[in-house]
mmCIF file of C-alpha atoms in Angstrom:
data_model
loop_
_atom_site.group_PDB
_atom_site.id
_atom_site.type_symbol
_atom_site.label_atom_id
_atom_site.label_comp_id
_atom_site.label_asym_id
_atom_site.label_seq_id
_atom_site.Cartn_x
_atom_site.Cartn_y
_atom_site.Cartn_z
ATOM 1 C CA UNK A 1 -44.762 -27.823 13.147
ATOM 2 C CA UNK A 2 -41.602 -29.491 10.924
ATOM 3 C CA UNK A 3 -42.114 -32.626 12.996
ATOM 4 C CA UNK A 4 -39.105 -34.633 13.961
ATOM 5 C CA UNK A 5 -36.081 -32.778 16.198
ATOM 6 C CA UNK A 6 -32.525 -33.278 16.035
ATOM 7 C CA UNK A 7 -29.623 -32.689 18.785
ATOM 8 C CA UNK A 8 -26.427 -30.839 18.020
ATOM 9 C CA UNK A 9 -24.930 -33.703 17.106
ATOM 10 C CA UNK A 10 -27.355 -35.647 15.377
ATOM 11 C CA UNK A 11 -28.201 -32.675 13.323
ATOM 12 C CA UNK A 12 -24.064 -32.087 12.904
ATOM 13 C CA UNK A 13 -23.302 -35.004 11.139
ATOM 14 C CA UNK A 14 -26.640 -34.319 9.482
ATOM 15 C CA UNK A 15 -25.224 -31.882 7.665
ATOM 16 C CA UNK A 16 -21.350 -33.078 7.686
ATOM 17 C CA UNK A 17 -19.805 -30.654 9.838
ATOM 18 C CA UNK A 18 -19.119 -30.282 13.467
ATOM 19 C CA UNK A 19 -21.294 -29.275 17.078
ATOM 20 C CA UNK A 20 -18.381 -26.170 17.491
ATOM 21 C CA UNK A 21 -19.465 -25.247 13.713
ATOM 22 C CA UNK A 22 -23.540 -25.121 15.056
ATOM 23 C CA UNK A 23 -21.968 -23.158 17.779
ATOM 24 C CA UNK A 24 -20.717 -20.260 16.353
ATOM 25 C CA UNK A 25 -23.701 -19.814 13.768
ATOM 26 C CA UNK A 26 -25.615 -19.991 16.473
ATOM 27 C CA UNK A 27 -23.419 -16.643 18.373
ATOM 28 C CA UNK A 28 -23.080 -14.984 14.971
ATOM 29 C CA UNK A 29 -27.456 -15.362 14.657
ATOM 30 C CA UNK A 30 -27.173 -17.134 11.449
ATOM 31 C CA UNK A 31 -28.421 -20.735 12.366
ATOM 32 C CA UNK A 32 -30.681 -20.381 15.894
ATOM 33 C CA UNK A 33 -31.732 -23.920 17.084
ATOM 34 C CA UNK A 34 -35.647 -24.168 16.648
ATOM 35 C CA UNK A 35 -35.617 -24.818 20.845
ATOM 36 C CA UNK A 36 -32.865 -24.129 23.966
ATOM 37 C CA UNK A 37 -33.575 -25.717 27.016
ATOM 38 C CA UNK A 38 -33.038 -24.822 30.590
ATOM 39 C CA UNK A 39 -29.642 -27.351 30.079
ATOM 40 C CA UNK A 40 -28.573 -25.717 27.061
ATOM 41 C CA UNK A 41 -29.762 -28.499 24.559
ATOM 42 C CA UNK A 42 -30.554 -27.258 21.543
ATOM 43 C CA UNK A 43 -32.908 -28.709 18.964
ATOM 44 C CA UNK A 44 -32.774 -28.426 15.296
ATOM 45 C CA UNK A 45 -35.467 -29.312 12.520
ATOM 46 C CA UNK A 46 -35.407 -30.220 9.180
ATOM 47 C CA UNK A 47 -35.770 -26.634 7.666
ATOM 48 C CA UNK A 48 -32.455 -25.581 9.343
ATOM 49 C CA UNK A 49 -30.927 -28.305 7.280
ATOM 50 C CA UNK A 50 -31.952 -25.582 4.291
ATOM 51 C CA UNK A 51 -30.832 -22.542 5.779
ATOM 52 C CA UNK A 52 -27.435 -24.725 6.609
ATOM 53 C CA UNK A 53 -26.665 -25.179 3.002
ATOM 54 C CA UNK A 54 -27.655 -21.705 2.367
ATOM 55 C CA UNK A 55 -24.867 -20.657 4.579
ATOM 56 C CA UNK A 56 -22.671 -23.144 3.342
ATOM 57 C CA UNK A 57 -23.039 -21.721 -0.119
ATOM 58 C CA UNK A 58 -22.828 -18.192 0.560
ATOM 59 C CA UNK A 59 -19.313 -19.312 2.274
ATOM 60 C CA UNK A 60 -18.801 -20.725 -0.913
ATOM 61 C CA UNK A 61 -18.820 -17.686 -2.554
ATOM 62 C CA UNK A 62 -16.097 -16.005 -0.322
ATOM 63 C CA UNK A 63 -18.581 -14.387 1.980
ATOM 64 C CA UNK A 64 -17.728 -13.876 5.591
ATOM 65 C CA UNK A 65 -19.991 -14.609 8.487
ATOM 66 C CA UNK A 66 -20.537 -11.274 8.996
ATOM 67 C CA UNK A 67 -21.964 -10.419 5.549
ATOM 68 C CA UNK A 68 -24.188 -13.739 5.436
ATOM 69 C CA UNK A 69 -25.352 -12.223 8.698
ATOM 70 C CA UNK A 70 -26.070 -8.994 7.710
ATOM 71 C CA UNK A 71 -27.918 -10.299 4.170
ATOM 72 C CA UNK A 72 -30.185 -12.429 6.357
ATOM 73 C CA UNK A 73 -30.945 -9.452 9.081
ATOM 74 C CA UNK A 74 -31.813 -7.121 5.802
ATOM 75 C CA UNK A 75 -33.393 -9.453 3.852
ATOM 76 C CA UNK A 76 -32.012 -8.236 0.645
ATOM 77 C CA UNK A 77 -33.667 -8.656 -2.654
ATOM 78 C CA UNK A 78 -32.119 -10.106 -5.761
ATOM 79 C CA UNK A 79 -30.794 -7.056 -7.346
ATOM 80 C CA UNK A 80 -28.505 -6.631 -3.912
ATOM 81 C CA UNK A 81 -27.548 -10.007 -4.225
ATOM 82 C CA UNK A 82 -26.510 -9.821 -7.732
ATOM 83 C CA UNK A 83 -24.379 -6.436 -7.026
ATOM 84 C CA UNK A 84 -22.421 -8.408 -4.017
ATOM 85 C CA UNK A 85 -22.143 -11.680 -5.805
ATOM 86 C CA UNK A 86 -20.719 -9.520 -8.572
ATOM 87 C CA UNK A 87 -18.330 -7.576 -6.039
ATOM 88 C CA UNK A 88 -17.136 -10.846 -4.654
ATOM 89 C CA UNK A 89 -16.729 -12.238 -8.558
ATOM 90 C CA UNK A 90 -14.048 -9.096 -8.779
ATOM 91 C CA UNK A 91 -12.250 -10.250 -5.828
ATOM 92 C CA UNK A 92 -11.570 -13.269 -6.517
ATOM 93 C CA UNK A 93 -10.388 -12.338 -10.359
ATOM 94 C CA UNK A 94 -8.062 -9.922 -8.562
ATOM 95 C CA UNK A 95 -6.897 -12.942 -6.369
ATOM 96 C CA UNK A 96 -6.492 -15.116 -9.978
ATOM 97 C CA UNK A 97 -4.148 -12.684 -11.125
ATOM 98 C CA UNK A 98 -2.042 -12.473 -7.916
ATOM 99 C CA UNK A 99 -1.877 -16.272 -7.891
ATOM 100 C CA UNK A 100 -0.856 -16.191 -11.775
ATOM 101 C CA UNK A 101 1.607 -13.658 -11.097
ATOM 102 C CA UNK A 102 3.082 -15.765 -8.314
ATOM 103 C CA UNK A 103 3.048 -19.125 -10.450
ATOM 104 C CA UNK A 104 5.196 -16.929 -12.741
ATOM 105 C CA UNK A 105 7.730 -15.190 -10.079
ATOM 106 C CA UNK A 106 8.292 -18.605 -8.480
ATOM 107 C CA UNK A 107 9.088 -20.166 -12.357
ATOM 108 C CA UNK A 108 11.096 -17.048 -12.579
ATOM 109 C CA UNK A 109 12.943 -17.695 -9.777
ATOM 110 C CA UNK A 110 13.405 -21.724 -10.521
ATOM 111 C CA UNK A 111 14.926 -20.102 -13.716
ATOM 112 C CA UNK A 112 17.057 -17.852 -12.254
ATOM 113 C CA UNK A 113 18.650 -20.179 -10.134
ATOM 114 C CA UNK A 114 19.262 -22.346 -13.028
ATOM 115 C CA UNK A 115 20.863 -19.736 -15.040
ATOM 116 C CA UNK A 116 22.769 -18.346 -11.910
ATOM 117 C CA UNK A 117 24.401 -20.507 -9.451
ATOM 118 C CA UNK A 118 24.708 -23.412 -12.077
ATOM 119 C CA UNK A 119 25.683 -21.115 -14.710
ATOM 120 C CA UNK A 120 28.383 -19.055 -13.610
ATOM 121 C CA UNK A 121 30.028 -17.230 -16.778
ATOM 122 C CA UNK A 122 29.260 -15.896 -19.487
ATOM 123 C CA UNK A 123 26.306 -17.109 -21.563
ATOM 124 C CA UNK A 124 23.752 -16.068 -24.667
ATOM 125 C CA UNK A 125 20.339 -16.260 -24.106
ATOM 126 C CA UNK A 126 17.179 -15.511 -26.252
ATOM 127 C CA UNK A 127 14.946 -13.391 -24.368
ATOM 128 C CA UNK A 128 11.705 -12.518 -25.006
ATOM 129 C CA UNK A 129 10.262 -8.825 -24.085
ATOM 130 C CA UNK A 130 10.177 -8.139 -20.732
ATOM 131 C CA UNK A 131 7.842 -4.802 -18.970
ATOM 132 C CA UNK A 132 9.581 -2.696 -15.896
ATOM 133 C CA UNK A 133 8.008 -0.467 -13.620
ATOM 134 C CA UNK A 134 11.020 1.760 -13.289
ATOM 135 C CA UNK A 135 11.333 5.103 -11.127
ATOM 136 C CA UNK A 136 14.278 7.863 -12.108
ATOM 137 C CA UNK A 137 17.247 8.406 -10.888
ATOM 138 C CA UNK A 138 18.521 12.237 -10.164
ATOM 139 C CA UNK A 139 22.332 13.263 -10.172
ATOM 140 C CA UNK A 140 21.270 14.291 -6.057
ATOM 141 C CA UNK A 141 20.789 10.422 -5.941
ATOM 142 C CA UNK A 142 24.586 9.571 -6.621
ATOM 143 C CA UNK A 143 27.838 10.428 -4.404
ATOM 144 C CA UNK A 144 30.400 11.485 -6.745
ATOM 145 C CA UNK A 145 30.398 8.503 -9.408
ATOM 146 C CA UNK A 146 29.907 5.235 -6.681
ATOM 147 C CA UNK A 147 26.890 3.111 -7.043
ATOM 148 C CA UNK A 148 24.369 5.173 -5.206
ATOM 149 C CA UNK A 149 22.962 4.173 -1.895
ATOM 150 C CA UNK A 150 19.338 5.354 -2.846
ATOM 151 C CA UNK A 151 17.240 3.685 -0.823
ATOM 152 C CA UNK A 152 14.650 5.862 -0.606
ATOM 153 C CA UNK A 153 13.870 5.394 -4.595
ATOM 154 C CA UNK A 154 13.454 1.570 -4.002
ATOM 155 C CA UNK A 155 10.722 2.132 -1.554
ATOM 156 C CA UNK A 156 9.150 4.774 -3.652
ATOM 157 C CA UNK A 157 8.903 2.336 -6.325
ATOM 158 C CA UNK A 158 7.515 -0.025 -4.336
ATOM 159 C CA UNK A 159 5.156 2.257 -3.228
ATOM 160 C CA UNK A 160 4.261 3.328 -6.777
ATOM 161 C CA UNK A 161 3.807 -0.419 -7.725
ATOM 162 C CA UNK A 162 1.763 -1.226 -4.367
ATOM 163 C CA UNK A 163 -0.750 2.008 -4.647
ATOM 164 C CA UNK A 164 -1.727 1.328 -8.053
ATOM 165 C CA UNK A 165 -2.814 -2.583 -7.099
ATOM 166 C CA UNK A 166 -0.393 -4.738 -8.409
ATOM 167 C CA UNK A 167 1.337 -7.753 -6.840
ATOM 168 C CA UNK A 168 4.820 -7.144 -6.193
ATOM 169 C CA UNK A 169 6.885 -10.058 -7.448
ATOM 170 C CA UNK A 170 10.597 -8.386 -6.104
ATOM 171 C CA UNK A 171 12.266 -8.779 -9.322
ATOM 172 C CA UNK A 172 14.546 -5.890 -8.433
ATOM 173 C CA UNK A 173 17.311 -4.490 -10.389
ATOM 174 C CA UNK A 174 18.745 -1.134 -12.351
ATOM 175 C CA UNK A 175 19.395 -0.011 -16.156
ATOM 176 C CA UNK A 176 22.487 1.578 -16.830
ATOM 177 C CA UNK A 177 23.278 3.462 -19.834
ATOM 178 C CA UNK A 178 25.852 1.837 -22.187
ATOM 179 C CA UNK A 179 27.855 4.860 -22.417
ATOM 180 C CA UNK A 180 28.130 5.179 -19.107
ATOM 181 C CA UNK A 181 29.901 1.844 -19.498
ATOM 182 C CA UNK A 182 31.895 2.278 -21.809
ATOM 183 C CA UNK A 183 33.202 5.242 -19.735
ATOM 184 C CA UNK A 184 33.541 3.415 -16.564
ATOM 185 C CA UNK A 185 31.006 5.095 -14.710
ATOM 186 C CA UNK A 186 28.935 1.886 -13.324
ATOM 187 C CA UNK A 187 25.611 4.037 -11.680
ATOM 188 C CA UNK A 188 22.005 3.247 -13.179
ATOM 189 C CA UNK A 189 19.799 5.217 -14.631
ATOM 190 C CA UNK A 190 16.895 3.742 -13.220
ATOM 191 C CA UNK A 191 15.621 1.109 -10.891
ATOM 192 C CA UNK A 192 13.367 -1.304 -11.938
ATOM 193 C CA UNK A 193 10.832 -4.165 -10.578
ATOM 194 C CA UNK A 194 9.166 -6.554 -13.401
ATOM 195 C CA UNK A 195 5.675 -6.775 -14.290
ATOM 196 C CA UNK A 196 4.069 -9.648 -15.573
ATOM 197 C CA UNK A 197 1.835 -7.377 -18.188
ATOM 198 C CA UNK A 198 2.694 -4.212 -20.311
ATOM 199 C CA UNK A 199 1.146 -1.400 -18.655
ATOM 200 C CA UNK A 200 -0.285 2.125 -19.764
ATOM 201 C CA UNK A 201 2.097 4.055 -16.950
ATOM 202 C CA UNK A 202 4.618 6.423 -17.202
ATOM 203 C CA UNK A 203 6.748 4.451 -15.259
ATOM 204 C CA UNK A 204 6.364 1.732 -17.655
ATOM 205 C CA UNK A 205 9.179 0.399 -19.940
ATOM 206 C CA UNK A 206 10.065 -1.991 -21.772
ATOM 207 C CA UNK A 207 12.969 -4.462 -22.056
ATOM 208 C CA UNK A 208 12.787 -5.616 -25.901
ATOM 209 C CA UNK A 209 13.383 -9.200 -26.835
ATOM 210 C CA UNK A 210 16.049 -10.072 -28.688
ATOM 211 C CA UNK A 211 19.925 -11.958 -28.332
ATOM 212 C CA UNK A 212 21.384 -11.175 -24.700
ATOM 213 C CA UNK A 213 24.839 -11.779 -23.269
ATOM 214 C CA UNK A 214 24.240 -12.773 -19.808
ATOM 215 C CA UNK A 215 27.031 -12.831 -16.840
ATOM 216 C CA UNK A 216 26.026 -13.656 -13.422
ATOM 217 C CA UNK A 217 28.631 -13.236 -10.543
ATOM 218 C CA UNK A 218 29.184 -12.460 -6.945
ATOM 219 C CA UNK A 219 30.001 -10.007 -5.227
ATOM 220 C CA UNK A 220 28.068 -7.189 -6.769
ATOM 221 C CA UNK A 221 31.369 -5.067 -6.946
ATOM 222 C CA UNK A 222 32.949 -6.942 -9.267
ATOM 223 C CA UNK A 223 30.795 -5.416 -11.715
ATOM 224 C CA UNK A 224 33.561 -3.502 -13.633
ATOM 225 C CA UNK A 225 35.653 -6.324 -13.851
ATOM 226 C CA UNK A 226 32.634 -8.872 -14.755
ATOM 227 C CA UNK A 227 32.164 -6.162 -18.100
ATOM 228 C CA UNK A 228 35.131 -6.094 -19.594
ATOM 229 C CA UNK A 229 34.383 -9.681 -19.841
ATOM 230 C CA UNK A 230 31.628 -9.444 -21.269
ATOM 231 C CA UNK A 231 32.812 -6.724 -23.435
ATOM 232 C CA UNK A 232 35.969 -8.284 -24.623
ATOM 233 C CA UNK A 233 33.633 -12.366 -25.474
ATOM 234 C CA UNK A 234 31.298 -10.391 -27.389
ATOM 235 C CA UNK A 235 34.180 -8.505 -29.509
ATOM 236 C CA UNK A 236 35.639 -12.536 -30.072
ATOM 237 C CA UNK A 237 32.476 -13.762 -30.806
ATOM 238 C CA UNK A 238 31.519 -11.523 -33.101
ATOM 239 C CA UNK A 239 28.935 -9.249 -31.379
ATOM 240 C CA UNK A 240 28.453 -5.956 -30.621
ATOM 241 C CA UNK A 241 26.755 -4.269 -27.579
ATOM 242 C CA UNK A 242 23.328 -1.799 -28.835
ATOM 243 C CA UNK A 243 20.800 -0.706 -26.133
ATOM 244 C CA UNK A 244 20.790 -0.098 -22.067
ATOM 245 C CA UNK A 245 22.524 -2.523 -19.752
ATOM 246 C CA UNK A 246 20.226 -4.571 -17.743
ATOM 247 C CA UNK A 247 21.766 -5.631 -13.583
ATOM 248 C CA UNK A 248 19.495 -7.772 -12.099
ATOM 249 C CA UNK A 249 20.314 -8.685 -8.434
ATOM 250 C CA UNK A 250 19.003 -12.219 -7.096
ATOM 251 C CA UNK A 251 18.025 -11.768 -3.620
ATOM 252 C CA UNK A 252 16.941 -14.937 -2.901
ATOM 253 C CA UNK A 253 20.587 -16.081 -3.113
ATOM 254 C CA UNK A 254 20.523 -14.574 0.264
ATOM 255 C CA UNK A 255 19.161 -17.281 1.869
ATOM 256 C CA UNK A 256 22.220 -19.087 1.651
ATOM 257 C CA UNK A 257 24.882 -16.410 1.248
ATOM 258 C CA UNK A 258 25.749 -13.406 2.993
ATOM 259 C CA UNK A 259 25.881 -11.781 -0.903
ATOM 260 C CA UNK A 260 23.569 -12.059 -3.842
ATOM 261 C CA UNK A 261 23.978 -12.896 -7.186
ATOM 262 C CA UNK A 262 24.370 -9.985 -9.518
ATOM 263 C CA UNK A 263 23.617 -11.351 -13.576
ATOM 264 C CA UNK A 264 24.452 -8.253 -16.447
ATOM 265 C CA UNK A 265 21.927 -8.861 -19.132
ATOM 266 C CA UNK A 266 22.901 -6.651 -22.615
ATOM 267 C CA UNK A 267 21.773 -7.271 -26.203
ATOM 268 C CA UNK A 268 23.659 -8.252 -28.409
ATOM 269 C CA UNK A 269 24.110 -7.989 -32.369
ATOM 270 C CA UNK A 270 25.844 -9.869 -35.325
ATOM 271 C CA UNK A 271 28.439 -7.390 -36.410
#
């Protein structure tokens, strides 16, 4: 009826792929020669060529085998094919915006690096605004007035961040209260991982742009030492401390140390 036959491999590099390829379409029931013999030679005809390229493009589209199988064994009309082609245009926006997001938290990272292990002091940067999905921390969370060990509100957090769909870029750190600072109490307030976007959340907050004194040290418990640094360059420079201190911890410096860098962003004003 179509006239001329073609092998496996014939009608493989037909269609520029390979006989293993014709295989499997042929177990999932998506491409069935036109004839099997006895030997297990198959023949192919021209019109599988079509129905090929109709497979090929529905691949295209980020369809599995499965679904191309199951559109062909229910034959769907148009308006079907329009809602999964529309489904399948959703997923892969949602897969643009993870990919963005890790474009971002790698140039981040380059950044970070920069600023920390080349960097080492104390610097002023511009900043622009910055959005954190934070979580709260109690007075339960703290023993007596050491850093606390609060585990548990990390992986809440990350919890929070991963139930409500977003990528998680693990830009972890904490915001302390200045006061608490200035009174040599050294526990956060909150814990924090950035977002690339400003979100309409509760646990949404936002790190305003503006002049920031940056140091970036390690270890991590130098931290009260590492401030009255800060403090006492900004009081000889002519600054003054306003707003939350920022501690954000570098934990890709652990690839090559067994501690992490540790950089205490706070803004900074003329006085």
């Amino acid at each position: 009826m179509f006239g001329r036959t073609y092998t496996t491999g014939e009608f493989a590099k037909l269609c520029g792929t390979t006989k293993d390829t014709l295989f499997l379409y042929d177990r999932k029931g998506i491409l069935k020669p036109d004839i099997v013999k006895e030997n297990g030679y198959r023949r192919y005809n021209y019109m599988h060529w079509y129905i090929y390229w109709t497979i090929k493009f529905f691949k295209t589209t980020g369809l599995s085998l499965d679904e191309i199988s199951d559109i062909q064994k229910r034959n769907v009309d148009d308006e079907e094919l329009i809602n999964i082609f529309t489904e399948k245009q959703a997923e892969i926006s949602k897969e643009q915006l993870k990919l963005a997001s890790m474009q971002r938290f790698i140039e981040k990272n380059i950044q970070c690096i920069k600023e920390g292990k080349k960097s080492k002091g104390i610097h002023i940067y511009s900043r622009k605004e910055e959005y954190l999905i934070t979580v709260k921390l109690e007075e339960s969370d703290y023993h007596g007035d050491s850093y606390p060990m609060a585990l548990e509100k990390r992986m809440e957090l990350g919890e929070y961040i991963e139930n409500i769909g977003l990528w998680r870029n693990f830009q972890i750190g904490d915001i302390m209260a200045l006061d608490d600072f200035e009174r040599g109490r050294f526990v956060p307030s909150y814990f924090y991982e950035k977002a690339d976007f400003k979100l309409d959340i509760p646990m949404m907050k936002v790190k305003p742009a503006g002049t920031y004194m940056v140091t970036t040290f390690s270890p991590w418990y130098e931290i009260k030492e590492r401030f009255a640094e800060m403090k006492e360059k900004a009081f000889k420079m002519g600054y003054r401390m306003v707003g939350d201190i920022y501690c954000y911890d570098d934990v890709t410096s652990l690839l090559d140390s067994m501690d992490f860098l540790t950089s205490l962003e706070v803004k900074v004003e003329a006085i």
